[in-house]
Amino acid sequence: MPRTVAFLNQKGGVGKTSTVHHLGGTLASRGLKVLVVDADPQASLTQGLLGPDVAEDLDPRETIAAIFDDSCAVQACDLVRPTGFANLALLAGSEAAQHYNQPDPWDSGLAQFTLRNALADAADGFDIVLIDCPPHIQLWAWSALVAADGVVVPLQAEDYGAQGLKAIRRSIARVQSDPNVRLALIGYLVTMYNKALSVHVTYEGYLRQLHGDDVFTAMIPLAKDYKEAVTYRKPIVEHKPRSAPAKAIAALADEFLARLDARIPTDSRRVA
């Protein structure tokens, strides 16, 4: 069984998609079979890996939207597509997925298990699944938490970037209380960090004081190379493998794998 991790924050623009894009590529470069899942109806991850024109031309029945479409008889495993990079595959997103989103997802009945059931088929043969979530707790993000073994919360080291953490913790606790009791917090990940900004240094210290070991030691720096790599439709490990930003993602990958081993013990994992 693959280990499945959702990347979630109710605040937009904190680096969820970028983290999944570059971390997924780095893990794949190490020989791990990685499936990245675009569960955000904005489909930014899909655009970043395939290009906006290709993403826009995708039939919704070829994307994650199909798993909620009762008129679509496709198998979830048939929705998985290659990215052009060895060991890295994509379950593409679509704007059409927004049609199946809904507030109060905890009242959605069996619908909240749709993504989990789909991944039981689509993720067969993969080592790790990374889910890029939308910046809210509606059905898609909730379904990702229900499907996941763990959750990473990317955030910026500043007030606006860290807003909403209490709401995220409440949502995690609510999922743990019933639909996915084994959901584990993998950690809070500081992104877009600029050590030259005193506010970032101060807020990073505050986060570590408040949340302790739940905060990743590794941090993702503010760097144009990440955005540049996406414009070339590449993970940073493929674009500039010896750059400082690539080394930062490599350090994150090391810690990410160690945290998975520590926080998602193999013998206690949920069977989907």
PDB file of C-alpha atoms in Angstrom, residues 71-222:
ATOM      1  CA  SER A  71     -22.468   8.826 -15.810  1.00  0.00           C
ATOM      2  CA  CYS A  72     -18.769   8.032 -16.247  1.00  0.00           C
ATOM      3  CA  ALA A  73     -17.900   4.337 -16.049  1.00  0.00           C
ATOM      4  CA  VAL A  74     -14.123   4.801 -16.183  1.00  0.00           C
ATOM      5  CA  GLN A  75     -11.882   2.969 -13.738  1.00  0.00           C
ATOM      6  CA  ALA A  76      -9.835   5.264 -11.485  1.00  0.00           C
ATOM      7  CA  CYS A  77      -6.598   3.556 -12.532  1.00  0.00           C
ATOM      8  CA  ASP A  78      -7.304   4.616 -16.128  1.00  0.00           C
ATOM      9  CA  LEU A  79      -7.243   8.288 -15.063  1.00  0.00           C
ATOM     10  CA  VAL A  80      -3.574   8.138 -14.052  1.00  0.00           C
ATOM     11  CA  ARG A  81      -1.293   9.655 -16.691  1.00  0.00           C
ATOM     12  CA  PRO A  82       2.482   9.978 -17.088  1.00  0.00           C
ATOM     13  CA  THR A  83       4.165  13.342 -16.563  1.00  0.00           C
ATOM     14  CA  GLY A  84       7.233  12.845 -18.726  1.00  0.00           C
ATOM     15  CA  PHE A  85       9.405  12.197 -15.652  1.00  0.00           C
ATOM     16  CA  ALA A  86      10.370   8.725 -14.544  1.00  0.00           C
ATOM     17  CA  ASN A  87       8.376   7.363 -11.592  1.00  0.00           C
ATOM     18  CA  LEU A  88       6.130  10.463 -11.416  1.00  0.00           C
ATOM     19  CA  ALA A  89       2.477  10.139 -12.461  1.00  0.00           C
ATOM     20  CA  LEU A  90      -0.497  12.483 -12.241  1.00  0.00           C
ATOM     21  CA  LEU A  91      -4.188  12.184 -11.498  1.00  0.00           C
ATOM     22  CA  ALA A  92      -5.145  15.401 -13.247  1.00  0.00           C
ATOM     23  CA  GLY A  93      -7.471  18.070 -11.931  1.00  0.00           C
ATOM     24  CA  SER A  94     -10.251  19.907 -13.730  1.00  0.00           C
ATOM     25  CA  GLU A  95     -12.395  22.985 -13.246  1.00  0.00           C
ATOM     26  CA  ALA A  96     -15.321  20.617 -13.710  1.00  0.00           C
ATOM     27  CA  ALA A  97     -14.493  19.145 -10.299  1.00  0.00           C
ATOM     28  CA  GLN A  98     -16.011  22.271  -8.757  1.00  0.00           C
ATOM     29  CA  HIS A  99     -19.471  20.982  -9.760  1.00  0.00           C
ATOM     30  CA  TYR A 100     -19.107  18.172  -7.221  1.00  0.00           C
ATOM     31  CA  ASN A 101     -17.775  20.324  -4.393  1.00  0.00           C
ATOM     32  CA  GLN A 102     -20.061  21.121  -1.495  1.00  0.00           C
ATOM     33  CA  PRO A 103     -19.885  22.815   1.894  1.00  0.00           C
ATOM     34  CA  ASP A 104     -20.424  20.872   5.116  1.00  0.00           C
ATOM     35  CA  PRO A 105     -18.750  17.767   3.616  1.00  0.00           C
ATOM     36  CA  TRP A 106     -19.079  15.861   6.896  1.00  0.00           C
ATOM     37  CA  ASP A 107     -22.784  15.616   6.006  1.00  0.00           C
ATOM     38  CA  SER A 108     -22.076  14.205   2.535  1.00  0.00           C
ATOM     39  CA  GLY A 109     -22.592  10.569   3.483  1.00  0.00           C
ATOM     40  CA  LEU A 110     -20.784   8.069   1.279  1.00  0.00           C
ATOM     41  CA  ALA A 111     -19.530  10.853  -1.028  1.00  0.00           C
ATOM     42  CA  GLN A 112     -16.757  11.668   1.446  1.00  0.00           C
ATOM     43  CA  PHE A 113     -15.232   8.240   0.783  1.00  0.00           C
ATOM     44  CA  THR A 114     -15.246   8.580  -3.023  1.00  0.00           C
ATOM     45  CA  LEU A 115     -11.644   9.759  -3.328  1.00  0.00           C
ATOM     46  CA  ARG A 116     -10.385   7.147  -0.876  1.00  0.00           C
ATOM     47  CA  ASN A 117     -12.085   4.392  -2.850  1.00  0.00           C
ATOM     48  CA  ALA A 118     -10.753   5.779  -6.128  1.00  0.00           C
ATOM     49  CA  LEU A 119      -7.180   5.898  -4.819  1.00  0.00           C
ATOM     50  CA  ALA A 120      -7.427   2.290  -3.660  1.00  0.00           C
ATOM     51  CA  ASP A 121      -7.554   1.518  -7.396  1.00  0.00           C
ATOM     52  CA  ALA A 122      -5.578   4.394  -8.938  1.00  0.00           C
ATOM     53  CA  ALA A 123      -2.629   4.264  -6.525  1.00  0.00           C
ATOM     54  CA  ASP A 124      -1.988   0.548  -6.829  1.00  0.00           C
ATOM     55  CA  GLY A 125       1.719  -0.006  -7.446  1.00  0.00           C
ATOM     56  CA  PHE A 126       2.827   3.409  -6.150  1.00  0.00           C
ATOM     57  CA  ASP A 127       4.972   4.034  -3.075  1.00  0.00           C
ATOM     58  CA  ILE A 128       3.704   7.500  -2.188  1.00  0.00           C
ATOM     59  CA  VAL A 129       0.625   9.570  -3.059  1.00  0.00           C
ATOM     60  CA  LEU A 130       0.718  13.365  -2.619  1.00  0.00           C
ATOM     61  CA  ILE A 131      -2.632  15.195  -2.758  1.00  0.00           C
ATOM     62  CA  ASP A 132      -2.768  18.903  -3.580  1.00  0.00           C
ATOM     63  CA  CYS A 133      -5.867  20.283  -1.821  1.00  0.00           C
ATOM     64  CA  PRO A 134      -7.904  23.438  -2.441  1.00  0.00           C
ATOM     65  CA  PRO A 135      -7.683  26.258   0.133  1.00  0.00           C
ATOM     66  CA  HIS A 136     -10.891  25.484   1.981  1.00  0.00           C
ATOM     67  CA  ILE A 137     -12.605  22.647   3.814  1.00  0.00           C
ATOM     68  CA  GLN A 138     -15.291  21.583   1.396  1.00  0.00           C
ATOM     69  CA  LEU A 139     -15.850  18.158  -0.121  1.00  0.00           C
ATOM     70  CA  TRP A 140     -12.605  17.889  -2.116  1.00  0.00           C
ATOM     71  CA  ALA A 141     -10.311  18.849   0.757  1.00  0.00           C
ATOM     72  CA  TRP A 142     -12.357  16.847   3.249  1.00  0.00           C
ATOM     73  CA  SER A 143     -12.246  13.811   0.941  1.00  0.00           C
ATOM     74  CA  ALA A 144      -8.474  14.165   0.756  1.00  0.00           C
ATOM     75  CA  LEU A 145      -8.227  14.040   4.551  1.00  0.00           C
ATOM     76  CA  VAL A 146     -10.510  11.012   4.613  1.00  0.00           C
ATOM     77  CA  ALA A 147      -8.302   9.317   2.007  1.00  0.00           C
ATOM     78  CA  ALA A 148      -4.943  10.251   3.531  1.00  0.00           C
ATOM     79  CA  ASP A 149      -2.695   8.586   6.058  1.00  0.00           C
ATOM     80  CA  GLY A 150      -1.210  11.957   6.970  1.00  0.00           C
ATOM     81  CA  VAL A 151      -1.434  15.683   6.354  1.00  0.00           C
ATOM     82  CA  VAL A 152       1.225  18.346   5.808  1.00  0.00           C
ATOM     83  CA  VAL A 153       0.246  21.975   6.423  1.00  0.00           C
ATOM     84  CA  PRO A 154       2.362  24.387   4.362  1.00  0.00           C
ATOM     85  CA  LEU A 155       2.388  27.945   5.710  1.00  0.00           C
ATOM     86  CA  GLN A 156       4.328  31.176   5.494  1.00  0.00           C
ATOM     87  CA  ALA A 157       6.187  32.518   8.519  1.00  0.00           C
ATOM     88  CA  GLU A 158       4.015  35.585   8.850  1.00  0.00           C
ATOM     89  CA  ASP A 159       0.626  36.430  10.269  1.00  0.00           C
ATOM     90  CA  TYR A 160      -1.456  36.218   7.093  1.00  0.00           C
ATOM     91  CA  GLY A 161       0.295  33.075   5.940  1.00  0.00           C
ATOM     92  CA  ALA A 162      -0.283  31.283   9.247  1.00  0.00           C
ATOM     93  CA  GLN A 163      -3.886  32.333   9.709  1.00  0.00           C
ATOM     94  CA  GLY A 164      -6.356  29.483   9.784  1.00  0.00           C
ATOM     95  CA  LEU A 165      -4.199  26.951  11.636  1.00  0.00           C
ATOM     96  CA  LYS A 166      -6.814  26.561  14.365  1.00  0.00           C
ATOM     97  CA  ALA A 167      -9.448  25.807  11.734  1.00  0.00           C
ATOM     98  CA  ILE A 168      -7.140  23.258  10.111  1.00  0.00           C
ATOM     99  CA  ARG A 169      -6.535  21.547  13.443  1.00  0.00           C
ATOM    100  CA  ARG A 170     -10.284  21.439  14.088  1.00  0.00           C
ATOM    101  CA  SER A 171     -10.862  19.869  10.683  1.00  0.00           C
ATOM    102  CA  ILE A 172      -8.143  17.265  11.257  1.00  0.00           C
ATOM    103  CA  ALA A 173      -9.628  16.415  14.650  1.00  0.00           C
ATOM    104  CA  ARG A 174     -13.095  16.135  13.134  1.00  0.00           C
ATOM    105  CA  VAL A 175     -11.858  13.696  10.486  1.00  0.00           C
ATOM    106  CA  GLN A 176      -9.980  11.720  13.132  1.00  0.00           C
ATOM    107  CA  SER A 177     -13.144  11.437  15.210  1.00  0.00           C
ATOM    108  CA  ASP A 178     -14.955   9.281  12.667  1.00  0.00           C
ATOM    109  CA  PRO A 179     -14.219   8.845   8.938  1.00  0.00           C
ATOM    110  CA  ASN A 180     -10.428   8.445   9.303  1.00  0.00           C
ATOM    111  CA  VAL A 181      -9.329   7.807  12.864  1.00  0.00           C
ATOM    112  CA  ARG A 182      -5.718   7.115  11.847  1.00  0.00           C
ATOM    113  CA  LEU A 183      -5.103  10.434  10.076  1.00  0.00           C
ATOM    114  CA  ALA A 184      -1.777  11.772  11.373  1.00  0.00           C
ATOM    115  CA  LEU A 185      -0.329  15.260  11.338  1.00  0.00           C
ATOM    116  CA  ILE A 186       2.996  14.905   9.519  1.00  0.00           C
ATOM    117  CA  GLY A 187       3.934  18.487  10.280  1.00  0.00           C
ATOM    118  CA  TYR A 188       3.744  22.203   9.616  1.00  0.00           C
ATOM    119  CA  LEU A 189       6.021  23.216   6.757  1.00  0.00           C
ATOM    120  CA  VAL A 190       7.388  26.766   6.515  1.00  0.00           C
ATOM    121  CA  THR A 191       7.414  27.908   2.885  1.00  0.00           C
ATOM    122  CA  MET A 192       8.606  30.984   0.987  1.00  0.00           C
ATOM    123  CA  TYR A 193      11.023  31.689   3.815  1.00  0.00           C
ATOM    124  CA  ASN A 194      13.322  34.719   3.579  1.00  0.00           C
ATOM    125  CA  LYS A 195      15.897  34.751   6.366  1.00  0.00           C
ATOM    126  CA  ALA A 196      16.677  38.389   5.537  1.00  0.00           C
ATOM    127  CA  LEU A 197      13.207  39.399   6.746  1.00  0.00           C
ATOM    128  CA  SER A 198      13.055  39.820  10.497  1.00  0.00           C
ATOM    129  CA  VAL A 199       9.323  39.092  10.488  1.00  0.00           C
ATOM    130  CA  HIS A 200      10.018  35.646   8.987  1.00  0.00           C
ATOM    131  CA  VAL A 201      12.739  34.889  11.524  1.00  0.00           C
ATOM    132  CA  THR A 202      10.537  36.046  14.397  1.00  0.00           C
ATOM    133  CA  TYR A 203       7.460  34.195  13.244  1.00  0.00           C
ATOM    134  CA  GLU A 204       9.412  31.012  12.556  1.00  0.00           C
ATOM    135  CA  GLY A 205      10.631  31.075  16.147  1.00  0.00           C
ATOM    136  CA  TYR A 206       7.095  31.670  17.356  1.00  0.00           C
ATOM    137  CA  LEU A 207       5.787  28.689  15.366  1.00  0.00           C
ATOM    138  CA  ARG A 208       8.500  26.419  16.752  1.00  0.00           C
ATOM    139  CA  GLN A 209       7.845  27.605  20.277  1.00  0.00           C
ATOM    140  CA  LEU A 210       4.116  27.024  19.866  1.00  0.00           C
ATOM    141  CA  HIS A 211       4.145  23.723  17.949  1.00  0.00           C
ATOM    142  CA  GLY A 212       7.540  22.204  18.759  1.00  0.00           C
ATOM    143  CA  ASP A 213       8.445  19.062  16.839  1.00  0.00           C
ATOM    144  CA  ASP A 214       5.318  19.371  14.719  1.00  0.00           C
ATOM    145  CA  VAL A 215       7.165  22.021  12.669  1.00  0.00           C
ATOM    146  CA  PHE A 216       9.482  20.649   9.977  1.00  0.00           C
ATOM    147  CA  THR A 217      13.131  21.496  10.491  1.00  0.00           C
ATOM    148  CA  ALA A 218      13.476  21.823   6.723  1.00  0.00           C
ATOM    149  CA  MET A 219      12.055  24.994   5.197  1.00  0.00           C
ATOM    150  CA  ILE A 220      11.371  26.004   1.615  1.00  0.00           C
ATOM    151  CA  PRO A 221      13.112  29.291   0.784  1.00  0.00           C
ATOM    152  CA  LEU A 222      11.662  32.103  -1.256  1.00  0.00           C
TER     153      LEU A 222
END
